PDB file of C-alpha atoms in Angstrom:
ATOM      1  CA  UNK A   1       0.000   0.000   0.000  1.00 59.00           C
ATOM      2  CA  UNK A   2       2.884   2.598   0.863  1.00 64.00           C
ATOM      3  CA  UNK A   3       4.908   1.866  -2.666  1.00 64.00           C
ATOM      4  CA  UNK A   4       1.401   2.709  -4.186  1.00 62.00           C
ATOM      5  CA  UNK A   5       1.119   5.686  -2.880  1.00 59.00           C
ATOM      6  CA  UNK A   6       4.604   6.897  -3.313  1.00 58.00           C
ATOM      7  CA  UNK A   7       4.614   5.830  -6.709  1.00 55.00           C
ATOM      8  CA  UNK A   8       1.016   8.053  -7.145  1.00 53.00           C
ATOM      9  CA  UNK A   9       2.605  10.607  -5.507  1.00 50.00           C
ATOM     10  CA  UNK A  10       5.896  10.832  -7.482  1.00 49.00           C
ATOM     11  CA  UNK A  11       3.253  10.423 -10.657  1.00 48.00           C
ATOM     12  CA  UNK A  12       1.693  13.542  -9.647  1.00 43.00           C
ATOM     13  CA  UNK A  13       4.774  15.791  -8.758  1.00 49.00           C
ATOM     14  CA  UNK A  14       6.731  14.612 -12.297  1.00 43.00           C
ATOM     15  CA  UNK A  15       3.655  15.360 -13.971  1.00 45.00           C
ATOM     16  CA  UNK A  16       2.495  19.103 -12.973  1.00 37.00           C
ATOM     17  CA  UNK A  17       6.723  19.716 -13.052  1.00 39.00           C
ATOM     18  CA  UNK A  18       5.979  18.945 -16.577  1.00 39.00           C
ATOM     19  CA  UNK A  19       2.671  20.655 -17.382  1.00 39.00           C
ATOM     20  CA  UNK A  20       4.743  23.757 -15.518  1.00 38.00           C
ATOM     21  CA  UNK A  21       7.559  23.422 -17.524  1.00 36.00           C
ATOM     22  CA  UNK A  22       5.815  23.115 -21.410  1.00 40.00           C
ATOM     23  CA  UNK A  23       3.532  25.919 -20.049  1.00 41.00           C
ATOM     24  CA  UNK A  24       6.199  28.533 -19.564  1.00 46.00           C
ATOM     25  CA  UNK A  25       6.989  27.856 -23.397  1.00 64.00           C
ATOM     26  CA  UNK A  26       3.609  28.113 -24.677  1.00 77.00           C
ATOM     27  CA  UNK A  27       3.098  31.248 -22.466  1.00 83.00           C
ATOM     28  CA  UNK A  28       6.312  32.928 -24.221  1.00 82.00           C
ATOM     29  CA  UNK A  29       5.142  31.700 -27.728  1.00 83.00           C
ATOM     30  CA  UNK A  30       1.682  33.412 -27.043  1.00 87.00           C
ATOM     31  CA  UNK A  31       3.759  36.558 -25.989  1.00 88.00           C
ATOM     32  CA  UNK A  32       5.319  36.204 -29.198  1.00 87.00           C
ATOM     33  CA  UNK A  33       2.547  35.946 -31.650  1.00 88.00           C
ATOM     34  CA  UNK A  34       0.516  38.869 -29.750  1.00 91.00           C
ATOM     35  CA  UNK A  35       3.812  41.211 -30.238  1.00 93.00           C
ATOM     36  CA  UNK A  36       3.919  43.929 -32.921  1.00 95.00           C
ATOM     37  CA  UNK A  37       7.834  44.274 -32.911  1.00 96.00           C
ATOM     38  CA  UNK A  38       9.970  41.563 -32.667  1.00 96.00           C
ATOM     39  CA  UNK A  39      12.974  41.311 -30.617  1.00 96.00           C
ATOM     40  CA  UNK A  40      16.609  40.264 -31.371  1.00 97.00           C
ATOM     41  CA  UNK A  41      16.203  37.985 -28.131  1.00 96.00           C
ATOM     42  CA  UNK A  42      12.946  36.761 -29.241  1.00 95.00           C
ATOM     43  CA  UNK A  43      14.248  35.596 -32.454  1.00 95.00           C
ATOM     44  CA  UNK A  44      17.825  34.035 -31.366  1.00 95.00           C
ATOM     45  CA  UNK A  45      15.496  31.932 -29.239  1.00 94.00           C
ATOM     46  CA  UNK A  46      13.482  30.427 -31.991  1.00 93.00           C
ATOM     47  CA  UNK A  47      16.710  29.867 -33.767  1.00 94.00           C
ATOM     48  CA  UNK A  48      18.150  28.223 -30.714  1.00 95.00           C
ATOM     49  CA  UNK A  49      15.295  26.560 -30.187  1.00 91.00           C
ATOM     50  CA  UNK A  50      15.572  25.049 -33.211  1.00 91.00           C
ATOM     51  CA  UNK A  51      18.730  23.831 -33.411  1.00 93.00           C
ATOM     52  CA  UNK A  52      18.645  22.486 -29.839  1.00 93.00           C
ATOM     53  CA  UNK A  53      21.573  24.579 -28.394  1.00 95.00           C
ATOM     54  CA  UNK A  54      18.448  25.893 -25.688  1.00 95.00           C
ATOM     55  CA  UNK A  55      15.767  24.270 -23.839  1.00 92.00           C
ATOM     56  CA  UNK A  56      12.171  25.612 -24.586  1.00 88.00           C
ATOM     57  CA  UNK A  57      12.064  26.781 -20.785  1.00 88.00           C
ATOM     58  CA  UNK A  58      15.428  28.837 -21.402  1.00 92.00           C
ATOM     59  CA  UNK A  59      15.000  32.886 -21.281  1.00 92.00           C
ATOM     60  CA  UNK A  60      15.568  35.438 -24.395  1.00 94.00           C
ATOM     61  CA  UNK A  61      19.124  36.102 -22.941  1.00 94.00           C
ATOM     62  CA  UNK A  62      20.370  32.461 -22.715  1.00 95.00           C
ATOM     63  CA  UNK A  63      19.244  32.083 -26.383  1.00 95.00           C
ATOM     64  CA  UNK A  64      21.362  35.014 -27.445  1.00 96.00           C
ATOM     65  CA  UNK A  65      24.697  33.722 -25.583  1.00 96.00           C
ATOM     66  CA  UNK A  66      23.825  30.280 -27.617  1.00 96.00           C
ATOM     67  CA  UNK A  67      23.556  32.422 -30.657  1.00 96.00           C
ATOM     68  CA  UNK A  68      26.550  33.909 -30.571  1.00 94.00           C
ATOM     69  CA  UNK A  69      28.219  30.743 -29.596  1.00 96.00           C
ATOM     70  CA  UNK A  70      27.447  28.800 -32.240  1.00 95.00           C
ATOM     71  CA  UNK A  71      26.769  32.111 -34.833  1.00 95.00           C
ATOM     72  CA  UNK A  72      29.622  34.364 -34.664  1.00 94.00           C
ATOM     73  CA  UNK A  73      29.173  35.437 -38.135  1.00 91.00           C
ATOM     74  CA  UNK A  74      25.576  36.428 -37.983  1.00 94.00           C
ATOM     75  CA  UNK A  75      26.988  38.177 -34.565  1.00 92.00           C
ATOM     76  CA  UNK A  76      29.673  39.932 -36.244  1.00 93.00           C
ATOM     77  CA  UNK A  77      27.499  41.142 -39.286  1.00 94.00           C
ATOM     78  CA  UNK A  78      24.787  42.594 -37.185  1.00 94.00           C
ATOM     79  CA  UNK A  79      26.604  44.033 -34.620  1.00 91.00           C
ATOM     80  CA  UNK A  80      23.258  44.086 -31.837  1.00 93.00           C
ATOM     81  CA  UNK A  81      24.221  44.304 -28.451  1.00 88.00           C
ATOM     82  CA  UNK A  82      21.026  44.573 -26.854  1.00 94.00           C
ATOM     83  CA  UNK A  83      18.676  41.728 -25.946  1.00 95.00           C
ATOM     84  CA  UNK A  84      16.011  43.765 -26.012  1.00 95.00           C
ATOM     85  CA  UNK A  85      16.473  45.373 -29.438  1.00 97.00           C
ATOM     86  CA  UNK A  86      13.563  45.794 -31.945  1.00 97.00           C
ATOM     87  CA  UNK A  87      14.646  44.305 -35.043  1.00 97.00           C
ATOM     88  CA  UNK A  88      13.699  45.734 -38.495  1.00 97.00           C
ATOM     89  CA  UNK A  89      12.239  42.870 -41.376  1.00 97.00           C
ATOM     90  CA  UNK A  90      15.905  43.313 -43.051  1.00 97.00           C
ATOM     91  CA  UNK A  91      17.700  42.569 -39.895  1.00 97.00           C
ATOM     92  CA  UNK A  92      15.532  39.372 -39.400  1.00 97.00           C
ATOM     93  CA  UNK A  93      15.698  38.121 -42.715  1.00 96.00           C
ATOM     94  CA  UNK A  94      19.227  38.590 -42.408  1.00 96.00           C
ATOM     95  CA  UNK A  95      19.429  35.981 -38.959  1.00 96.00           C
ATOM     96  CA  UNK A  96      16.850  33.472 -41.066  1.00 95.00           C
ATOM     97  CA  UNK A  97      19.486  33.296 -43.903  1.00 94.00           C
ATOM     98  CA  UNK A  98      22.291  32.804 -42.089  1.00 93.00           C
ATOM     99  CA  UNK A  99      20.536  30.336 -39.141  1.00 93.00           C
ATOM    100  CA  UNK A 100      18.756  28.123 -42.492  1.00 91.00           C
ATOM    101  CA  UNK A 101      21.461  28.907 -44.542  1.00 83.00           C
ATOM    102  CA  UNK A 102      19.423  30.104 -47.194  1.00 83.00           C
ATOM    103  CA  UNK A 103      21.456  30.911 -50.627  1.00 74.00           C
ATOM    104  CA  UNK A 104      19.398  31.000 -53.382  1.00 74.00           C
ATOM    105  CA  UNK A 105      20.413  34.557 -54.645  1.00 85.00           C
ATOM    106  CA  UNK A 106      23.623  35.036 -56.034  1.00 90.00           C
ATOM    107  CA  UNK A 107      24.080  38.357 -55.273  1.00 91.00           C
ATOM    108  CA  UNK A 108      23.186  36.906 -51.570  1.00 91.00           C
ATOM    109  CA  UNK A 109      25.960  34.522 -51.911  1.00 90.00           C
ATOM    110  CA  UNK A 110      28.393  36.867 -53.078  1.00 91.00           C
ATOM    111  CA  UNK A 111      27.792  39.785 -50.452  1.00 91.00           C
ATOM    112  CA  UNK A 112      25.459  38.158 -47.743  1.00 91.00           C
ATOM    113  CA  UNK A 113      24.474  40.841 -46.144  1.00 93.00           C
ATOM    114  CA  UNK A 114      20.949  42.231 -44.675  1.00 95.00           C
ATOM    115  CA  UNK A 115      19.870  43.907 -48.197  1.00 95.00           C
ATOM    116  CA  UNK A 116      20.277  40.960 -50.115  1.00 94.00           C
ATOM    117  CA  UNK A 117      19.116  38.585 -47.454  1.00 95.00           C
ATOM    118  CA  UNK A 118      16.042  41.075 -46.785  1.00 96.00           C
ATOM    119  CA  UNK A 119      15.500  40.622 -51.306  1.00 95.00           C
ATOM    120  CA  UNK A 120      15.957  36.873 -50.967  1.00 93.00           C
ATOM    121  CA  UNK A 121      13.230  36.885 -48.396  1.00 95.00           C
ATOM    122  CA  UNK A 122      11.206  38.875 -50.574  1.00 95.00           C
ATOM    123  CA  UNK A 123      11.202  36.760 -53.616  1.00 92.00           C
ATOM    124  CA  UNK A 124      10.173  33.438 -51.511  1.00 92.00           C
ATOM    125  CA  UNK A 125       7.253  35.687 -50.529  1.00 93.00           C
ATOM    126  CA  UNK A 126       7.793  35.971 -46.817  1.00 94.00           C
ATOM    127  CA  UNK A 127       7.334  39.479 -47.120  1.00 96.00           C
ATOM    128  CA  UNK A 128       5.197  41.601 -49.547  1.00 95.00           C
ATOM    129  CA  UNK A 129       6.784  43.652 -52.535  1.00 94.00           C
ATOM    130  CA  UNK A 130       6.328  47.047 -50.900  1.00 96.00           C
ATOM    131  CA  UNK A 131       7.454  46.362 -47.005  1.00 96.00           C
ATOM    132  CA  UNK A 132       9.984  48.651 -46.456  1.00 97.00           C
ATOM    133  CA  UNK A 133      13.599  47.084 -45.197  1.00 97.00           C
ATOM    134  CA  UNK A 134      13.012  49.523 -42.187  1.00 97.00           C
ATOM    135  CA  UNK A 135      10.045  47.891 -41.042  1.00 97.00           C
ATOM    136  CA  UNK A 136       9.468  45.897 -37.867  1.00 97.00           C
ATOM    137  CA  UNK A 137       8.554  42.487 -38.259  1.00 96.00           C
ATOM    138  CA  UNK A 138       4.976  41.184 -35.964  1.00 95.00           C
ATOM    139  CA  UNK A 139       5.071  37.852 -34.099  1.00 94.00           C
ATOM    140  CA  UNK A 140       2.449  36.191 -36.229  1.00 94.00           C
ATOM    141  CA  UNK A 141       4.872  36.886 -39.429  1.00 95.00           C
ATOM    142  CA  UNK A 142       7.820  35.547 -37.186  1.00 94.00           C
ATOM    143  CA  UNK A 143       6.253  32.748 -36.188  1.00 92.00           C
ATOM    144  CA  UNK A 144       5.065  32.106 -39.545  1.00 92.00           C
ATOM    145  CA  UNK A 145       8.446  32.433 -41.305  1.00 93.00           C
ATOM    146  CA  UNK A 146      10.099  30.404 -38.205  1.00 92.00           C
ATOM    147  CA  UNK A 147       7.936  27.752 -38.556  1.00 91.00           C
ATOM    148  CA  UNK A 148       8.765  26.844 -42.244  1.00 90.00           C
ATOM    149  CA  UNK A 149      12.204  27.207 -41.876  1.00 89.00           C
ATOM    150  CA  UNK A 150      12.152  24.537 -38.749  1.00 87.00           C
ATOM    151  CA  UNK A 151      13.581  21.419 -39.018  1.00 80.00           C
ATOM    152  CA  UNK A 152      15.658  22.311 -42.449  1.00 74.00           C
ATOM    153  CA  UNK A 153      19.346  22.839 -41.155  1.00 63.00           C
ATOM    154  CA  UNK A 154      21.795  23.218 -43.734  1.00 52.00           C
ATOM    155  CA  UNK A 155      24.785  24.751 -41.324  1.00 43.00           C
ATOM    156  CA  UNK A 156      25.163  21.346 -39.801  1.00 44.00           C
ATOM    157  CA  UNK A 157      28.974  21.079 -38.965  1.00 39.00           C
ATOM    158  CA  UNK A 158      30.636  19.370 -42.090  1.00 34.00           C
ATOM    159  CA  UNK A 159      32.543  15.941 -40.990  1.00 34.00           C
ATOM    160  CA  UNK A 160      35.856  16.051 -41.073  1.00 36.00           C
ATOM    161  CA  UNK A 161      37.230  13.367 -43.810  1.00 37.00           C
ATOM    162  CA  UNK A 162      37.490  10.258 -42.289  1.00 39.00           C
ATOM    163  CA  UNK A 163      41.147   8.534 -42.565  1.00 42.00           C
ATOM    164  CA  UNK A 164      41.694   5.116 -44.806  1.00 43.00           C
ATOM    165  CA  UNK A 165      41.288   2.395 -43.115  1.00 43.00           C
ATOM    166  CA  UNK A 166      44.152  -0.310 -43.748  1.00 44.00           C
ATOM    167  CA  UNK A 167      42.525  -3.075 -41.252  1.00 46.00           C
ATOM    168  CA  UNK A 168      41.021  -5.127 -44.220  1.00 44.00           C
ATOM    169  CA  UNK A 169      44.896  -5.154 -45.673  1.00 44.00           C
ATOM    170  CA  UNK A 170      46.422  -8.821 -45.711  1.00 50.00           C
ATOM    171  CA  UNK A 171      49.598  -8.923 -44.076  1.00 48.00           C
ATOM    172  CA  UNK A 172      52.381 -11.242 -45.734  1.00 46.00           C
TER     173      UNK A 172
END
């Protein structure tokens, strides 16, 4: 009778630690999508997110230390310092292309920086013909864009070349 009721008990504790934990990440999702400006932290963590260098329970400021971790050029190119920063639809476009790796445009590939990645984004019709560079980007257009980028990561780390194997070599 006692196991049962530990085991109930340890049931019940794992499972609202859980319900706590998954609803602190839809909470900052909903934040998100109800947003009219998106933030440089709020968009390193769906990148991070992503990629799994954060946990979903993780704040806006451990996502940006993981960013720049395993980004440095994105970092470099954009030059943000603040977590809190309000990015503009060029600057965004500019962290999808690099995050995705996204190099369909030659001019893109050549210069790869925010104008170019801000046209590429453009042309696949993430963003309408007229939205100025300049403009901030919402949460449901984030989201939106995040979400069909997800899952498709090019800028996996490239193996190193593995060495010749001479075990299947007959000695004489």
């Amino acid at each position: 009778m006692k196991g049962l009721v530990k085991n109930s008990l340890a049931f019940l504790i794992c499972t609202l630690a859980a319900t706590f934990a998954f609803a602190q990440s839809a909470n900052f999702v909903t934040k998100i999508i109800d947003t009219q400006k998106i933030t440089y932290g709020q968009a390193a963590y769906f990148i991070c997110c992503d990629y799994g260098y954060i946990d979903e329970t993780d704040d806006e400021s451990s996502a940006v230390s993981a960013l720049e971790e395993n980004f440095p050029n994105m970092i470099n190119k954009l030059k943000i310092q603040q977590v809190d920063k309000v990015l503009s639809a060029k600057e965004f476009s500019f962290m999808c292309c690099q995050a995705w790796d996204i190099k369909s445009s030659l001019m893109y590939m050549i210069f790869q920086n925010q104008r170019y990645a801000f046209k590429q984004m453009k042309a696949k019709g993430y963003f309408a013909a007229n939205t100025d560079p300049s403009s901030t980007v919402d949460g449901r257009k984030v989201l939106y864009i995040v979400s069909d980028f997800a899952g498709d990561k090019k800028v996996e780390k490239k193996p190193t070349k593995a060495s010749i194997s001479t075990d299947f070599m007959i000695s004489r």
